């Protein structure tokens, strides 16, 4: 059985997706979320599975829900359900990614070396970062991936964008913080550092500030998700995070 912490986190993720969406369609095993303003954003237009589902039927369920889109994204929050869905979805042409759900169990760092920032302050470096990652897509896709952050303000009671600045005032690293004070849950999401400012401590400054802000809201459950096979997972482990479960993403198109 999932731990109480993991159950709380999965409930938070499910509720955040529902609150952020402009339209929701309930499906067997979960729901689909949509936001036509960010048509090119997979995260804003996807299927989320948060209860038991017929794994063999899931490709058809997703096709009916997402068939009007040029892409498909299915997020499965429970590890056992995700493992059961992997073979049918892979057979249907999906690629499978495993994500570690990481809980912060170390002491909360002292101080706030980064500050809260608005989306305008992050827009330029975030645009450059997406352009580096996706050099072949058109400008509308990049705009959707940048501006979709504004929709995240609907996802939780408290949503903050945090940035660490250089001496010249440029935002070098940034992340989101989502807080649900009622359940004492906080998620740190999309911690990114500009290529020009890597390995200079800016990401540490953002993470320290996010954890401090979460603790100030009495959030005992402080978590993030990280690619289970990529190096940032070890970076987070060195900063007091440990893996307590896994979620699954399946993509096509």
CSV table of C-alpha atoms in Angstrom, one decimal:
chain,number,residue,atom,x,y,z
A,1,UNK,CA,0.0,0.0,0.0
A,2,UNK,CA,1.3,3.5,-0.7
A,3,UNK,CA,2.4,5.5,2.3
A,4,UNK,CA,0.2,8.2,3.8
A,5,UNK,CA,2.7,10.8,2.5
A,6,UNK,CA,2.5,9.4,-1.0
A,7,UNK,CA,-1.3,9.3,-0.9
A,8,UNK,CA,-1.3,12.9,0.2
A,9,UNK,CA,1.1,13.9,-2.7
A,10,UNK,CA,-0.9,12.0,-5.3
A,11,UNK,CA,-4.1,13.7,-4.1
A,12,UNK,CA,-2.4,17.0,-4.3
A,13,UNK,CA,-1.2,16.4,-7.9
A,14,UNK,CA,-4.6,15.3,-9.0
A,15,UNK,CA,-6.3,18.3,-7.4
A,16,UNK,CA,-3.7,20.7,-8.9
A,17,UNK,CA,-4.4,19.3,-12.4
A,18,UNK,CA,-8.1,19.7,-12.0
A,19,UNK,CA,-7.9,23.3,-10.6
A,20,UNK,CA,-5.5,24.4,-13.3
A,21,UNK,CA,-7.6,23.1,-16.2
A,22,UNK,CA,-10.2,25.2,-18.0
A,23,UNK,CA,-12.1,22.0,-18.9
A,24,UNK,CA,-12.2,18.5,-17.4
A,25,UNK,CA,-13.7,15.3,-18.6
A,26,UNK,CA,-14.0,12.4,-16.2
A,27,UNK,CA,-12.8,9.1,-17.6
A,28,UNK,CA,-12.5,5.5,-16.4
A,29,UNK,CA,-9.7,5.5,-13.9
A,30,UNK,CA,-9.1,9.2,-14.0
A,31,UNK,CA,-9.8,12.3,-16.1
A,32,UNK,CA,-8.7,14.5,-19.0
A,33,UNK,CA,-7.7,18.1,-18.6
A,34,UNK,CA,-7.7,20.7,-21.3
A,35,UNK,CA,-6.7,24.3,-21.8
A,36,UNK,CA,-7.2,25.6,-25.4
A,37,UNK,CA,-5.1,28.7,-24.6
A,38,UNK,CA,-2.1,26.4,-24.4
A,39,UNK,CA,-3.0,23.9,-27.1
A,40,UNK,CA,0.7,22.9,-27.6
A,41,UNK,CA,1.4,22.2,-23.9
A,42,UNK,CA,1.1,18.5,-23.2
A,43,UNK,CA,0.9,19.1,-19.5
A,44,UNK,CA,-2.2,21.3,-19.9
A,45,UNK,CA,-3.9,18.8,-22.3
A,46,UNK,CA,-3.5,15.3,-21.0
A,47,UNK,CA,-5.1,12.2,-19.4
A,48,UNK,CA,-4.4,11.6,-15.7
A,49,UNK,CA,-5.0,8.2,-14.2
A,50,UNK,CA,-5.4,8.4,-10.4
A,51,UNK,CA,-7.3,5.2,-9.7
A,52,UNK,CA,-7.5,1.6,-11.0
A,53,UNK,CA,-8.0,1.3,-14.8
A,54,UNK,CA,-8.3,-1.4,-17.4
A,55,UNK,CA,-4.8,-1.3,-18.8
A,56,UNK,CA,-5.8,-2.8,-22.1
A,57,UNK,CA,-8.5,-0.3,-22.6
A,58,UNK,CA,-6.4,2.7,-21.7
A,59,UNK,CA,-5.0,3.4,-25.2
A,60,UNK,CA,-8.5,3.6,-26.6
A,61,UNK,CA,-9.6,5.8,-23.6
A,62,UNK,CA,-6.7,8.2,-24.3
A,63,UNK,CA,-7.4,8.3,-28.0
A,64,UNK,CA,-11.0,9.3,-27.5
A,65,UNK,CA,-9.9,12.0,-25.0
A,66,UNK,CA,-6.9,13.4,-26.9
A,67,UNK,CA,-7.6,12.5,-30.5
A,68,UNK,CA,-8.0,16.1,-31.6
A,69,UNK,CA,-4.5,17.0,-30.4
A,70,UNK,CA,-1.2,16.5,-32.2
A,71,UNK,CA,0.3,14.9,-29.1
A,72,UNK,CA,-0.6,12.4,-26.4
A,73,UNK,CA,0.4,12.5,-22.7
A,74,UNK,CA,-0.9,10.1,-20.1
A,75,UNK,CA,0.2,10.5,-16.5
A,76,UNK,CA,-0.3,7.6,-14.1
A,77,UNK,CA,0.2,8.6,-10.5
A,78,UNK,CA,0.2,5.1,-8.9
A,79,UNK,CA,3.3,3.0,-9.5
A,80,UNK,CA,1.6,-0.4,-9.6
A,81,UNK,CA,-1.0,0.9,-12.0
A,82,UNK,CA,1.6,2.5,-14.2
A,83,UNK,CA,3.6,-0.7,-14.4
A,84,UNK,CA,0.5,-2.6,-15.5
A,85,UNK,CA,-0.2,0.0,-18.2
A,86,UNK,CA,3.3,0.1,-19.6
A,87,UNK,CA,3.0,-2.9,-21.9
A,88,UNK,CA,-0.3,-2.0,-23.6
A,89,UNK,CA,0.7,1.6,-24.0
A,90,UNK,CA,4.2,0.8,-25.4
A,91,UNK,CA,2.5,-1.6,-27.8
A,92,UNK,CA,0.3,1.3,-28.9
A,93,UNK,CA,3.3,3.5,-29.7
A,94,UNK,CA,3.9,5.4,-26.5
A,95,UNK,CA,7.2,6.0,-24.9
A,96,UNK,CA,7.5,5.3,-21.2
A,97,UNK,CA,9.2,7.6,-18.6
A,98,UNK,CA,9.5,6.8,-14.9
A,99,UNK,CA,9.6,9.7,-12.4
A,100,UNK,CA,10.7,9.6,-8.8
A,101,UNK,CA,8.5,11.2,-6.2
A,102,UNK,CA,10.9,12.7,-3.8
A,103,UNK,CA,10.1,13.9,-0.2
A,104,UNK,CA,12.3,16.4,1.6
A,105,UNK,CA,13.3,14.8,4.9
A,106,UNK,CA,16.3,16.8,5.8
A,107,UNK,CA,16.5,20.0,7.9
A,108,UNK,CA,15.0,23.1,6.2
A,109,UNK,CA,17.8,25.3,5.0
A,110,UNK,CA,18.1,28.7,6.7
A,111,UNK,CA,17.7,31.9,4.8
A,112,UNK,CA,16.2,33.1,1.5
A,113,UNK,CA,19.0,33.8,-1.0
A,114,UNK,CA,16.4,34.0,-3.9
A,115,UNK,CA,13.3,36.1,-4.1
A,116,UNK,CA,9.7,35.8,-5.4
A,117,UNK,CA,9.5,36.9,-9.1
A,118,UNK,CA,6.7,37.5,-11.5
A,119,UNK,CA,6.3,35.7,-14.8
A,120,UNK,CA,7.7,38.7,-16.8
A,121,UNK,CA,11.0,38.5,-15.0
A,122,UNK,CA,11.3,34.8,-15.9
A,123,UNK,CA,9.9,35.0,-19.4
A,124,UNK,CA,13.1,35.9,-21.3
A,125,UNK,CA,15.4,33.3,-19.8
A,126,UNK,CA,12.7,30.7,-19.9
A,127,UNK,CA,12.1,31.4,-23.6
A,128,UNK,CA,15.8,31.0,-24.3
A,129,UNK,CA,15.9,27.8,-22.4
A,130,UNK,CA,12.9,26.3,-24.3
A,131,UNK,CA,14.4,27.5,-27.6
A,132,UNK,CA,17.7,25.7,-26.7
A,133,UNK,CA,15.8,22.5,-25.9
A,134,UNK,CA,13.4,22.7,-28.9
A,135,UNK,CA,15.3,24.4,-31.7
A,136,UNK,CA,13.0,23.2,-34.5
A,137,UNK,CA,9.5,24.2,-33.1
A,138,UNK,CA,7.7,27.4,-34.1
A,139,UNK,CA,7.3,30.4,-32.0
A,140,UNK,CA,3.8,29.7,-31.0
A,141,UNK,CA,4.8,26.4,-29.3
A,142,UNK,CA,7.5,28.2,-27.3
A,143,UNK,CA,5.0,30.9,-26.3
A,144,UNK,CA,2.6,28.3,-25.0
A,145,UNK,CA,5.3,26.5,-23.0
A,146,UNK,CA,6.4,29.8,-21.4
A,147,UNK,CA,3.0,31.5,-20.8
A,148,UNK,CA,1.3,28.3,-19.5
A,149,UNK,CA,3.0,29.1,-16.2
A,150,UNK,CA,0.3,31.8,-15.7
A,151,UNK,CA,-2.4,29.1,-15.7
A,152,UNK,CA,-0.6,27.4,-12.8
A,153,UNK,CA,-1.7,30.2,-10.5
A,154,UNK,CA,-5.1,28.4,-10.5
A,155,UNK,CA,-3.7,25.1,-9.3
A,156,UNK,CA,-3.1,25.7,-5.6
A,157,UNK,CA,-4.1,28.2,-2.9
A,158,UNK,CA,-0.5,29.6,-3.0
A,159,UNK,CA,1.6,29.7,-6.1
A,160,UNK,CA,4.9,31.5,-6.2
A,161,UNK,CA,7.5,31.9,-8.9
A,162,UNK,CA,11.0,32.1,-7.3
A,163,UNK,CA,14.1,33.4,-9.0
A,164,UNK,CA,17.8,33.8,-8.1
A,165,UNK,CA,19.4,36.8,-9.8
A,166,UNK,CA,22.9,37.6,-10.9
A,167,UNK,CA,24.7,40.8,-9.7
A,168,UNK,CA,23.6,42.4,-12.9
A,169,UNK,CA,20.0,41.6,-12.0
A,170,UNK,CA,19.3,38.8,-14.6
A,171,UNK,CA,17.3,35.8,-13.4
A,172,UNK,CA,19.8,32.9,-13.5
A,173,UNK,CA,17.7,30.1,-12.0
A,174,UNK,CA,14.0,29.8,-11.2
A,175,UNK,CA,11.3,27.4,-10.0
A,176,UNK,CA,7.6,27.2,-9.0
A,177,UNK,CA,6.3,26.6,-5.5
A,178,UNK,CA,2.7,25.3,-5.0
A,179,UNK,CA,1.3,25.2,-1.5
A,180,UNK,CA,-1.9,23.7,0.0
A,181,UNK,CA,-1.9,25.0,3.6
A,182,UNK,CA,-5.0,22.9,4.5
A,183,UNK,CA,-3.1,19.6,4.0
A,184,UNK,CA,0.4,21.0,4.7
A,185,UNK,CA,1.6,20.0,1.3
A,186,UNK,CA,4.1,21.9,-1.0
A,187,UNK,CA,5.5,21.0,-4.4
A,188,UNK,CA,8.6,22.4,-5.9
A,189,UNK,CA,8.3,22.2,-9.7
A,190,UNK,CA,10.4,23.1,-12.8
A,191,UNK,CA,13.7,24.1,-11.1
A,192,UNK,CA,15.7,25.3,-14.1
A,193,UNK,CA,19.0,27.2,-14.5
A,194,UNK,CA,20.0,29.2,-17.5
A,195,UNK,CA,22.8,27.5,-19.5
A,196,UNK,CA,25.0,30.6,-19.0
A,197,UNK,CA,24.8,30.4,-15.2
A,198,UNK,CA,25.2,26.7,-14.4
A,199,UNK,CA,27.3,25.4,-11.5
A,200,UNK,CA,27.3,28.8,-9.7
A,201,UNK,CA,24.9,28.0,-6.8
A,202,UNK,CA,21.8,29.7,-8.3
A,203,UNK,CA,19.8,26.5,-8.2
A,204,UNK,CA,20.7,25.9,-4.6
A,205,UNK,CA,19.5,29.5,-3.8
A,206,UNK,CA,16.2,28.8,-5.4
A,207,UNK,CA,15.7,25.4,-3.7
A,208,UNK,CA,16.7,26.8,-0.3
A,209,UNK,CA,14.2,29.7,-0.7
A,210,UNK,CA,11.4,27.4,-1.8
A,211,UNK,CA,11.9,25.0,1.1
A,212,UNK,CA,12.0,27.9,3.5
A,213,UNK,CA,8.8,29.4,2.1
A,214,UNK,CA,7.1,26.0,2.3
A,215,UNK,CA,8.1,25.6,6.0
A,216,UNK,CA,6.8,29.0,6.8
A,217,UNK,CA,3.4,27.8,5.6
A,218,UNK,CA,3.7,24.8,8.0
A,219,UNK,CA,4.1,22.3,5.1
A,220,UNK,CA,5.5,19.1,6.5
A,221,UNK,CA,5.1,17.4,3.2
A,222,UNK,CA,7.6,19.1,0.8
A,223,UNK,CA,8.1,17.2,-2.4
A,224,UNK,CA,9.2,17.3,-6.0
A,225,UNK,CA,9.3,14.8,-8.9
A,226,UNK,CA,12.4,14.0,-10.9
A,227,UNK,CA,13.3,11.8,-13.8
A,228,UNK,CA,14.2,8.5,-12.2
A,229,UNK,CA,17.1,7.9,-14.6
A,230,UNK,CA,18.6,11.4,-14.8
A,231,UNK,CA,21.3,13.1,-12.7
A,232,UNK,CA,19.2,15.7,-10.9
A,233,UNK,CA,17.7,12.9,-8.8
A,234,UNK,CA,21.2,12.5,-7.1
A,235,UNK,CA,21.5,16.3,-6.8
A,236,UNK,CA,18.2,16.4,-4.9
A,237,UNK,CA,19.3,13.5,-2.7
A,238,UNK,CA,22.3,15.4,-1.6
A,239,UNK,CA,20.0,18.2,-0.5
A,240,UNK,CA,17.8,16.1,1.8
A,241,UNK,CA,15.3,14.5,-0.6
A,242,UNK,CA,14.6,10.8,-0.8
A,243,UNK,CA,12.5,8.7,-3.2
A,244,UNK,CA,9.2,7.5,-1.6
A,245,UNK,CA,7.4,6.3,-4.8
A,246,UNK,CA,7.2,6.6,-8.5
A,247,UNK,CA,4.8,7.9,-11.1
A,248,UNK,CA,4.7,7.2,-14.9
A,249,UNK,CA,4.4,9.3,-18.0
A,250,UNK,CA,3.5,7.9,-21.4
A,251,UNK,CA,3.9,10.1,-24.5
A,252,UNK,CA,3.3,9.8,-28.2
A,253,UNK,CA,3.5,12.3,-31.1
